[in-house]
């Protein structure tokens, strides 16, 4: 193969990788899945081109059929790759979580956005008889949790609209079920950098949450879940300690860029 043909071959390979990356990003923003035609529209490619790339991605388990919609969604291999990245990030963030837990003497969680829910990836448990704990690997809804609201408030309005279901599930009388009311609250969260959940998901459990970004600008949420008996009256103290820790985490990762 002469040099010109080699260069053309390399360019073609790079183009395929770039197109595959665009497709994966489009699916990331639509956790419920997209049809081939919808993907083609999102990435501005011919449907036949999308079909060829999706077929290869499916063979490698990067995408799978979405059972509910009949379309395509991200597959298990993406989850495994993301878990490897999260493991490294988790180890870097953990000392900050331990420090925060010691400062407020409460449990501290680390979570990420995963398939339209909040996925817990790490936790520092405080030594209290009465605790609010969620095992790493557990998933919670976005609209009624402090970490979920913090993540939502960090996203563009269009992405928020895609992630929120048409009907927000009521978990109890405190849950916000009106989309516009929730979005208005998220505007305040975006401005202040702090989110609160006041017994909106689990009766008797409150929380405060904020977001951090790792060196690759991936979004994480740090939250302090706490029984209501130790929450009310201490919101400002908890929020101040959390924001201080999140600023330190962001500075840590920014210094590595």
mmCIF file of N, CA, C and O in Angstrom, residues 139-232:
data_model
loop_
_atom_site.group_PDB
_atom_site.id
_atom_site.type_symbol
_atom_site.label_atom_id
_atom_site.label_comp_id
_atom_site.label_asym_id
_atom_site.label_seq_id
_atom_site.Cartn_x
_atom_site.Cartn_y
_atom_site.Cartn_z
ATOM 1 N N UNK A 139 -29.489 2.737 43.297
ATOM 2 C CA UNK A 139 -29.933 3.836 42.445
ATOM 3 C C UNK A 139 -31.146 4.515 43.052
ATOM 4 O O UNK A 139 -32.047 3.842 43.560
ATOM 5 N N UNK A 140 -31.170 5.845 42.973
ATOM 6 C CA UNK A 140 -32.289 6.636 43.474
ATOM 7 C C UNK A 140 -32.791 7.550 42.349
ATOM 8 O O UNK A 140 -32.054 7.848 41.405
ATOM 9 N N UNK A 141 -34.016 8.037 42.458
ATOM 10 C CA UNK A 141 -34.546 8.967 41.442
ATOM 11 C C UNK A 141 -33.859 10.329 41.509
ATOM 12 O O UNK A 141 -33.311 10.714 42.547
ATOM 13 N N UNK A 142 -33.908 11.042 40.410
ATOM 14 C CA UNK A 142 -33.262 12.356 40.328
ATOM 15 C C UNK A 142 -34.091 13.468 40.963
ATOM 16 O O UNK A 142 -33.550 14.371 41.611
ATOM 17 N N UNK A 143 -35.417 13.423 40.773
ATOM 18 C CA UNK A 143 -36.244 14.589 41.069
ATOM 19 C C UNK A 143 -36.519 14.841 42.545
ATOM 20 O O UNK A 143 -36.983 15.928 42.899
ATOM 21 N N UNK A 144 -36.211 13.872 43.414
ATOM 22 C CA UNK A 144 -36.573 14.052 44.822
ATOM 23 C C UNK A 144 -35.419 13.740 45.777
ATOM 24 O O UNK A 144 -35.646 13.453 46.948
ATOM 25 N N UNK A 145 -34.191 13.793 45.261
ATOM 26 C CA UNK A 145 -33.006 13.579 46.089
ATOM 27 C C UNK A 145 -32.076 14.777 45.940
ATOM 28 O O UNK A 145 -32.058 15.436 44.896
ATOM 29 N N UNK A 146 -31.288 15.060 46.980
ATOM 30 C CA UNK A 146 -30.399 16.222 46.933
ATOM 31 C C UNK A 146 -29.312 16.050 45.875
ATOM 32 O O UNK A 146 -29.004 16.987 45.126
ATOM 33 N N UNK A 147 -28.730 14.842 45.805
ATOM 34 C CA UNK A 147 -27.695 14.621 44.787
ATOM 35 C C UNK A 147 -28.301 14.645 43.381
ATOM 36 O O UNK A 147 -27.686 15.146 42.438
ATOM 37 N N UNK A 148 -29.509 14.114 43.246
ATOM 38 C CA UNK A 148 -30.180 14.137 41.953
ATOM 39 C C UNK A 148 -30.488 15.553 41.491
ATOM 40 O O UNK A 148 -30.260 15.909 40.325
ATOM 41 N N UNK A 149 -30.995 16.375 42.390
ATOM 42 C CA UNK A 149 -31.289 17.767 42.044
ATOM 43 C C UNK A 149 -30.018 18.534 41.706
ATOM 44 O O UNK A 149 -30.005 19.360 40.777
ATOM 45 N N UNK A 150 -28.947 18.275 42.456
ATOM 46 C CA UNK A 150 -27.674 18.953 42.190
ATOM 47 C C UNK A 150 -27.167 18.615 40.793
ATOM 48 O O UNK A 150 -26.685 19.488 40.061
ATOM 49 N N UNK A 151 -27.287 17.346 40.408
ATOM 50 C CA UNK A 151 -26.863 16.914 39.066
ATOM 51 C C UNK A 151 -27.746 17.556 38.006
ATOM 52 O O UNK A 151 -27.253 18.115 37.016
ATOM 53 N N UNK A 152 -29.073 17.498 38.193
ATOM 54 C CA UNK A 152 -29.987 18.083 37.222
ATOM 55 C C UNK A 152 -29.718 19.566 37.013
ATOM 56 O O UNK A 152 -29.716 20.062 35.884
ATOM 57 N N UNK A 153 -29.483 20.286 38.114
ATOM 58 C CA UNK A 153 -29.266 21.737 38.033
ATOM 59 C C UNK A 153 -27.995 22.095 37.279
ATOM 60 O O UNK A 153 -27.834 23.238 36.844
ATOM 61 N N UNK A 154 -27.094 21.132 37.111
ATOM 62 C CA UNK A 154 -25.828 21.378 36.413
ATOM 63 C C UNK A 154 -25.928 21.099 34.918
ATOM 64 O O UNK A 154 -24.961 21.289 34.184
ATOM 65 N N UNK A 155 -27.099 20.647 34.470
ATOM 66 C CA UNK A 155 -27.288 20.269 33.072
ATOM 67 C C UNK A 155 -28.071 21.332 32.310
ATOM 68 O O UNK A 155 -28.822 22.107 32.906
ATOM 69 N N UNK A 156 -27.931 21.376 30.989
ATOM 70 C CA UNK A 156 -28.739 22.288 30.177
ATOM 71 C C UNK A 156 -30.227 21.956 30.305
ATOM 72 O O UNK A 156 -30.596 20.809 30.549
ATOM 73 N N UNK A 157 -31.077 22.968 30.128
ATOM 74 C CA UNK A 157 -32.527 22.789 30.263
ATOM 75 C C UNK A 157 -33.032 21.661 29.364
ATOM 76 O O UNK A 157 -33.863 20.842 29.781
ATOM 77 N N UNK A 158 -32.524 21.603 28.131
ATOM 78 C CA UNK A 158 -32.985 20.570 27.192
ATOM 79 C C UNK A 158 -32.688 19.173 27.711
ATOM 80 O O UNK A 158 -33.492 18.245 27.562
ATOM 81 N N UNK A 159 -31.532 19.005 28.341
ATOM 82 C CA UNK A 159 -31.165 17.690 28.870
ATOM 83 C C UNK A 159 -31.999 17.340 30.097
ATOM 84 O O UNK A 159 -32.366 16.181 30.308
ATOM 85 N N UNK A 160 -32.308 18.356 30.900
ATOM 86 C CA UNK A 160 -33.176 18.135 32.060
ATOM 87 C C UNK A 160 -34.535 17.625 31.597
ATOM 88 O O UNK A 160 -35.090 16.671 32.163
ATOM 89 N N UNK A 161 -35.069 18.257 30.542
ATOM 90 C CA UNK A 161 -36.373 17.863 30.006
ATOM 91 C C UNK A 161 -36.360 16.404 29.541
ATOM 92 O O UNK A 161 -37.337 15.675 29.709
ATOM 93 N N UNK A 162 -35.243 15.979 28.960
ATOM 94 C CA UNK A 162 -35.140 14.599 28.470
ATOM 95 C C UNK A 162 -35.067 13.601 29.622
ATOM 96 O O UNK A 162 -35.609 12.500 29.537
ATOM 97 N N UNK A 163 -34.382 13.992 30.697
ATOM 98 C CA UNK A 163 -34.171 13.060 31.807
ATOM 99 C C UNK A 163 -35.401 12.912 32.700
ATOM 100 O O UNK A 163 -35.638 11.838 33.255
ATOM 101 N N UNK A 164 -36.168 13.988 32.825
ATOM 102 C CA UNK A 164 -37.327 13.925 33.716
ATOM 103 C C UNK A 164 -38.502 13.239 33.018
ATOM 104 O O UNK A 164 -38.845 13.572 31.890
ATOM 105 N N UNK A 165 -39.127 12.268 33.682
ATOM 106 C CA UNK A 165 -40.317 11.640 33.093
ATOM 107 C C UNK A 165 -41.472 12.628 33.045
ATOM 108 O O UNK A 165 -41.479 13.636 33.762
ATOM 109 N N UNK A 166 -42.437 12.359 32.190
ATOM 110 C CA UNK A 166 -43.601 13.246 32.086
ATOM 111 C C UNK A 166 -44.336 13.343 33.416
ATOM 112 O O UNK A 166 -44.801 14.411 33.813
ATOM 113 N N UNK A 167 -44.421 12.218 34.103
ATOM 114 C CA UNK A 167 -45.069 12.182 35.410
ATOM 115 C C UNK A 167 -44.013 11.911 36.484
ATOM 116 O O UNK A 167 -43.410 10.839 36.493
ATOM 117 N N UNK A 168 -43.769 12.874 37.347
ATOM 118 C CA UNK A 168 -42.801 12.693 38.429
ATOM 119 C C UNK A 168 -43.441 11.846 39.527
ATOM 120 O O UNK A 168 -44.493 12.199 40.062
ATOM 121 N N UNK A 169 -42.803 10.744 39.852
ATOM 122 C CA UNK A 169 -43.376 9.798 40.801
ATOM 123 C C UNK A 169 -43.433 10.382 42.209
ATOM 124 O O UNK A 169 -42.426 10.864 42.729
ATOM 125 N N UNK A 170 -44.590 10.336 42.861
ATOM 126 C CA UNK A 170 -44.685 10.782 44.254
ATOM 127 C C UNK A 170 -44.276 9.659 45.208
ATOM 128 O O UNK A 170 -44.867 8.579 45.175
ATOM 129 N N UNK A 171 -43.269 9.917 46.019
ATOM 130 C CA UNK A 171 -42.840 8.915 47.002
ATOM 131 C C UNK A 171 -43.504 9.155 48.350
ATOM 132 O O UNK A 171 -43.620 8.246 49.160
ATOM 133 N N UNK A 172 -43.941 10.380 48.585
ATOM 134 C CA UNK A 172 -44.721 10.728 49.765
ATOM 135 C C UNK A 172 -45.314 12.122 49.534
ATOM 136 O O UNK A 172 -45.190 12.680 48.439
ATOM 137 N N UNK A 173 -45.914 12.694 50.551
ATOM 138 C CA UNK A 173 -46.582 13.996 50.398
ATOM 139 C C UNK A 173 -45.604 15.141 50.160
ATOM 140 O O UNK A 173 -46.014 16.228 49.721
ATOM 141 N N UNK A 174 -44.318 14.934 50.455
ATOM 142 C CA UNK A 174 -43.320 15.995 50.300
ATOM 143 C C UNK A 174 -42.698 16.025 48.896
ATOM 144 O O UNK A 174 -42.017 16.981 48.539
ATOM 145 N N UNK A 175 -42.904 14.986 48.102
ATOM 146 C CA UNK A 175 -42.289 14.902 46.782
ATOM 147 C C UNK A 175 -42.861 15.946 45.837
ATOM 148 O O UNK A 175 -44.089 16.080 45.734
ATOM 149 N N UNK A 176 -41.981 16.671 45.154
ATOM 150 C CA UNK A 176 -42.419 17.598 44.111
ATOM 151 C C UNK A 176 -42.777 16.785 42.872
ATOM 152 O O UNK A 176 -41.938 16.069 42.323
ATOM 153 N N UNK A 177 -44.021 16.885 42.435
ATOM 154 C CA UNK A 177 -44.471 16.109 41.273
ATOM 155 C C UNK A 177 -44.785 16.994 40.071
ATOM 156 O O UNK A 177 -45.111 16.492 39.003
ATOM 157 N N UNK A 178 -44.721 18.305 40.253
ATOM 158 C CA UNK A 178 -44.947 19.240 39.161
ATOM 159 C C UNK A 178 -43.611 19.596 38.511
ATOM 160 O O UNK A 178 -42.711 20.113 39.166
ATOM 161 N N UNK A 179 -43.464 19.309 37.205
ATOM 162 C CA UNK A 179 -42.191 19.523 36.511
ATOM 163 C C UNK A 179 -41.748 20.978 36.561
ATOM 164 O O UNK A 179 -40.572 21.264 36.808
ATOM 165 N N UNK A 180 -42.657 21.907 36.312
ATOM 166 C CA UNK A 180 -42.284 23.323 36.291
ATOM 167 C C UNK A 180 -41.856 23.809 37.674
ATOM 168 O O UNK A 180 -40.940 24.616 37.801
ATOM 169 N N UNK A 181 -42.518 23.313 38.697
ATOM 170 C CA UNK A 181 -42.136 23.667 40.064
ATOM 171 C C UNK A 181 -40.732 23.162 40.372
ATOM 172 O O UNK A 181 -39.917 23.862 40.984
ATOM 173 N N UNK A 182 -40.432 21.939 39.927
ATOM 174 C CA UNK A 182 -39.110 21.376 40.157
ATOM 175 C C UNK A 182 -38.049 22.162 39.390
ATOM 176 O O UNK A 182 -36.987 22.485 39.935
ATOM 177 N N UNK A 183 -38.331 22.484 38.128
ATOM 178 C CA UNK A 183 -37.359 23.224 37.315
ATOM 179 C C UNK A 183 -37.090 24.605 37.920
ATOM 180 O O UNK A 183 -35.955 25.084 37.900
ATOM 181 N N UNK A 184 -38.120 25.229 38.470
ATOM 182 C CA UNK A 184 -37.922 26.517 39.145
ATOM 183 C C UNK A 184 -36.988 26.354 40.345
ATOM 184 O O UNK A 184 -36.106 27.190 40.583
ATOM 185 N N UNK A 185 -37.158 25.260 41.089
ATOM 186 C CA UNK A 185 -36.262 25.004 42.218
ATOM 187 C C UNK A 185 -34.836 24.761 41.721
ATOM 188 O O UNK A 185 -33.868 25.214 42.338
ATOM 189 N N UNK A 186 -34.701 24.056 40.605
ATOM 190 C CA UNK A 186 -33.377 23.772 40.054
ATOM 191 C C UNK A 186 -32.646 25.046 39.648
ATOM 192 O O UNK A 186 -31.419 25.113 39.719
ATOM 193 N N UNK A 187 -33.387 26.051 39.230
ATOM 194 C CA UNK A 187 -32.771 27.337 38.884
ATOM 195 C C UNK A 187 -32.096 27.943 40.116
ATOM 196 O O UNK A 187 -31.009 28.513 40.028
ATOM 197 N N UNK A 188 -32.741 27.806 41.254
ATOM 198 C CA UNK A 188 -32.145 28.283 42.509
ATOM 199 C C UNK A 188 -30.937 27.458 42.905
ATOM 200 O O UNK A 188 -29.938 27.994 43.397
ATOM 201 N N UNK A 189 -31.012 26.144 42.675
ATOM 202 C CA UNK A 189 -29.880 25.258 42.968
ATOM 203 C C UNK A 189 -28.680 25.633 42.103
ATOM 204 O O UNK A 189 -27.541 25.701 42.585
ATOM 205 N N UNK A 190 -28.944 25.918 40.839
ATOM 206 C CA UNK A 190 -27.868 26.313 39.923
ATOM 207 C C UNK A 190 -27.211 27.605 40.392
ATOM 208 O O UNK A 190 -25.985 27.753 40.324
ATOM 209 N N UNK A 191 -28.003 28.537 40.875
ATOM 210 C CA UNK A 191 -27.490 29.833 41.343
ATOM 211 C C UNK A 191 -26.679 29.694 42.629
ATOM 212 O O UNK A 191 -25.594 30.266 42.770
ATOM 213 N N UNK A 192 -27.195 28.910 43.570
ATOM 214 C CA UNK A 192 -26.561 28.794 44.892
ATOM 215 C C UNK A 192 -25.504 27.699 44.960
ATOM 216 O O UNK A 192 -24.676 27.687 45.862
ATOM 217 N N UNK A 193 -25.576 26.725 44.048
ATOM 218 C CA UNK A 193 -24.617 25.629 44.053
ATOM 219 C C UNK A 193 -24.925 24.554 45.069
ATOM 220 O O UNK A 193 -24.102 23.664 45.312
ATOM 221 N N UNK A 194 -26.106 24.587 45.653
ATOM 222 C CA UNK A 194 -26.454 23.630 46.704
ATOM 223 C C UNK A 194 -27.908 23.179 46.540
ATOM 224 O O UNK A 194 -28.774 23.969 46.180
ATOM 225 N N UNK A 195 -28.150 21.889 46.771
ATOM 226 C CA UNK A 195 -29.502 21.334 46.644
ATOM 227 C C UNK A 195 -29.922 20.701 47.965
ATOM 228 O O UNK A 195 -29.092 20.139 48.689
ATOM 229 N N UNK A 196 -31.202 20.809 48.255
ATOM 230 C CA UNK A 196 -31.752 20.208 49.466
ATOM 231 C C UNK A 196 -32.863 19.222 49.108
ATOM 232 O O UNK A 196 -33.587 19.415 48.138
ATOM 233 N N UNK A 197 -32.986 18.179 49.894
ATOM 234 C CA UNK A 197 -34.123 17.263 49.813
ATOM 235 C C UNK A 197 -34.652 17.117 51.232
ATOM 236 O O UNK A 197 -33.931 16.652 52.123
ATOM 237 N N UNK A 198 -35.878 17.539 51.425
ATOM 238 C CA UNK A 198 -36.473 17.538 52.764
ATOM 239 C C UNK A 198 -37.554 16.464 52.839
ATOM 240 O O UNK A 198 -38.726 16.739 52.609
ATOM 241 N N UNK A 199 -37.121 15.239 53.125
ATOM 242 C CA UNK A 199 -38.015 14.085 53.266
ATOM 243 C C UNK A 199 -38.844 13.842 51.996
ATOM 244 O O UNK A 199 -39.961 13.343 52.072
ATOM 245 N N UNK A 200 -38.291 14.156 50.839
ATOM 246 C CA UNK A 200 -39.035 14.059 49.587
ATOM 247 C C UNK A 200 -38.990 12.661 48.971
ATOM 248 O O UNK A 200 -39.851 12.306 48.170
ATOM 249 N N UNK A 201 -37.962 11.902 49.326
ATOM 250 C CA UNK A 201 -37.848 10.537 48.795
ATOM 251 C C UNK A 201 -38.204 9.508 49.858
ATOM 252 O O UNK A 201 -39.068 8.661 49.661
ATOM 253 N N UNK A 202 -37.540 9.604 50.986
ATOM 254 C CA UNK A 202 -37.797 8.696 52.108
ATOM 255 C C UNK A 202 -38.228 9.516 53.314
ATOM 256 O O UNK A 202 -37.528 10.451 53.720
ATOM 257 N N UNK A 203 -39.377 9.182 53.863
ATOM 258 C CA UNK A 203 -39.897 9.896 55.024
ATOM 259 C C UNK A 203 -38.890 9.846 56.170
ATOM 260 O O UNK A 203 -38.372 8.782 56.514
ATOM 261 N N UNK A 204 -38.577 11.017 56.721
ATOM 262 C CA UNK A 204 -37.664 11.079 57.857
ATOM 263 C C UNK A 204 -36.213 11.299 57.474
ATOM 264 O O UNK A 204 -35.370 11.507 58.346
ATOM 265 N N UNK A 205 -35.903 11.249 56.172
ATOM 266 C CA UNK A 205 -34.524 11.421 55.707
ATOM 267 C C UNK A 205 -34.409 12.697 54.868
ATOM 268 O O UNK A 205 -35.151 12.896 53.907
ATOM 269 N N UNK A 206 -33.482 13.556 55.237
ATOM 270 C CA UNK A 206 -33.189 14.778 54.499
ATOM 271 C C UNK A 206 -31.769 14.689 53.941
ATOM 272 O O UNK A 206 -31.013 13.788 54.294
ATOM 273 N N UNK A 207 -31.396 15.631 53.106
ATOM 274 C CA UNK A 207 -30.038 15.624 52.549
ATOM 275 C C UNK A 207 -29.703 16.972 51.931
ATOM 276 O O UNK A 207 -30.588 17.761 51.589
ATOM 277 N N UNK A 208 -28.413 17.204 51.803
ATOM 278 C CA UNK A 208 -27.895 18.369 51.099
ATOM 279 C C UNK A 208 -26.891 17.848 50.075
ATOM 280 O O UNK A 208 -26.153 16.895 50.353
ATOM 281 N N UNK A 209 -26.880 18.427 48.866
ATOM 282 C CA UNK A 209 -26.008 17.907 47.813
ATOM 283 C C UNK A 209 -25.422 19.006 46.946
ATOM 284 O O UNK A 209 -25.988 20.098 46.820
ATOM 285 N N UNK A 210 -24.271 18.723 46.346
ATOM 286 C CA UNK A 210 -23.604 19.645 45.420
ATOM 287 C C UNK A 210 -22.780 18.816 44.442
ATOM 288 O O UNK A 210 -22.514 17.639 44.692
ATOM 289 N N UNK A 211 -22.372 19.425 43.330
ATOM 290 C CA UNK A 211 -21.643 18.687 42.301
ATOM 291 C C UNK A 211 -20.166 19.059 42.260
ATOM 292 O O UNK A 211 -19.766 20.149 42.675
ATOM 293 N N UNK A 212 -19.382 18.113 41.746
ATOM 294 C CA UNK A 212 -17.953 18.338 41.484
ATOM 295 C C UNK A 212 -17.646 17.767 40.106
ATOM 296 O O UNK A 212 -18.391 16.944 39.581
ATOM 297 N N UNK A 213 -16.531 18.213 39.528
ATOM 298 C CA UNK A 213 -16.096 17.729 38.222
ATOM 299 C C UNK A 213 -14.683 17.171 38.342
ATOM 300 O O UNK A 213 -13.817 17.805 38.954
ATOM 301 N N UNK A 214 -14.463 15.990 37.746
ATOM 302 C CA UNK A 214 -13.115 15.440 37.772
ATOM 303 C C UNK A 214 -12.286 16.068 36.652
ATOM 304 O O UNK A 214 -12.749 16.988 35.960
ATOM 305 N N UNK A 215 -11.074 15.605 36.462
ATOM 306 C CA UNK A 215 -10.165 16.213 35.488
ATOM 307 C C UNK A 215 -10.637 16.050 34.047
ATOM 308 O O UNK A 215 -10.186 16.767 33.156
ATOM 309 N N UNK A 216 -11.555 15.094 33.808
ATOM 310 C CA UNK A 216 -12.122 14.900 32.475
ATOM 311 C C UNK A 216 -13.475 15.602 32.336
ATOM 312 O O UNK A 216 -14.185 15.397 31.364
ATOM 313 N N UNK A 217 -13.826 16.422 33.333
ATOM 314 C CA UNK A 217 -15.081 17.174 33.381
ATOM 315 C C UNK A 217 -16.296 16.263 33.507
ATOM 316 O O UNK A 217 -17.416 16.642 33.142
ATOM 317 N N UNK A 218 -16.088 15.070 34.048
ATOM 318 C CA UNK A 218 -17.214 14.199 34.360
ATOM 319 C C UNK A 218 -17.879 14.675 35.645
ATOM 320 O O UNK A 218 -17.206 15.086 36.592
ATOM 321 N N UNK A 219 -19.183 14.586 35.672
ATOM 322 C CA UNK A 219 -19.981 15.122 36.758
ATOM 323 C C UNK A 219 -20.188 14.093 37.870
ATOM 324 O O UNK A 219 -20.529 12.945 37.619
ATOM 325 N N UNK A 220 -19.979 14.528 39.126
ATOM 326 C CA UNK A 220 -20.241 13.707 40.310
ATOM 327 C C UNK A 220 -21.009 14.560 41.315
ATOM 328 O O UNK A 220 -20.901 15.786 41.306
ATOM 329 N N UNK A 221 -21.754 13.909 42.173
ATOM 330 C CA UNK A 221 -22.460 14.622 43.238
ATOM 331 C C UNK A 221 -21.976 14.130 44.594
ATOM 332 O O UNK A 221 -21.816 12.929 44.810
ATOM 333 N N UNK A 222 -21.737 15.077 45.496
ATOM 334 C CA UNK A 222 -21.402 14.762 46.880
ATOM 335 C C UNK A 222 -22.605 15.176 47.724
ATOM 336 O O UNK A 222 -23.137 16.280 47.561
ATOM 337 N N UNK A 223 -23.048 14.296 48.605
ATOM 338 C CA UNK A 223 -24.228 14.620 49.408
ATOM 339 C C UNK A 223 -24.065 14.139 50.845
ATOM 340 O O UNK A 223 -23.284 13.238 51.135
ATOM 341 N N UNK A 224 -24.828 14.787 51.701
ATOM 342 C CA UNK A 224 -24.854 14.424 53.124
ATOM 343 C C UNK A 224 -26.283 14.036 53.479
ATOM 344 O O UNK A 224 -27.144 14.898 53.670
ATOM 345 N N UNK A 225 -26.605 12.744 53.544
ATOM 346 C CA UNK A 225 -27.941 12.304 53.958
ATOM 347 C C UNK A 225 -28.000 12.266 55.490
ATOM 348 O O UNK A 225 -27.027 11.862 56.146
ATOM 349 N N UNK A 226 -29.129 12.645 56.035
ATOM 350 C CA UNK A 226 -29.177 12.781 57.483
ATOM 351 C C UNK A 226 -30.621 12.642 57.985
ATOM 352 O O UNK A 226 -31.551 13.131 57.336
ATOM 353 N N UNK A 227 -30.837 11.974 59.111
ATOM 354 C CA UNK A 227 -32.187 11.913 59.681
ATOM 355 C C UNK A 227 -32.711 13.319 59.981
ATOM 356 O O UNK A 227 -31.938 14.214 60.347
ATOM 357 N N UNK A 228 -33.992 13.516 59.792
ATOM 358 C CA UNK A 228 -34.569 14.856 59.923
ATOM 359 C C UNK A 228 -34.310 15.472 61.299
ATOM 360 O O UNK A 228 -34.238 16.691 61.433
ATOM 361 N N UNK A 229 -34.155 14.632 62.331
ATOM 362 C CA UNK A 229 -33.945 15.152 63.683
ATOM 363 C C UNK A 229 -32.619 15.897 63.831
ATOM 364 O O UNK A 229 -32.470 16.736 64.717
ATOM 365 N N UNK A 230 -31.641 15.594 62.953
ATOM 366 C CA UNK A 230 -30.361 16.296 62.995
ATOM 367 C C UNK A 230 -30.187 17.269 61.829
ATOM 368 O O UNK A 230 -29.150 17.905 61.704
ATOM 369 N N UNK A 231 -31.215 17.344 60.978
ATOM 370 C CA UNK A 231 -31.106 18.186 59.788
ATOM 371 C C UNK A 231 -31.671 19.583 59.994
ATOM 372 O O UNK A 231 -30.980 20.578 59.775
ATOM 373 N N UNK A 232 -32.935 19.639 60.387
ATOM 374 C CA UNK A 232 -33.591 20.942 60.508
ATOM 375 C C UNK A 232 -32.894 21.807 61.564
ATOM 376 O O UNK A 232 -32.657 21.374 62.686
#
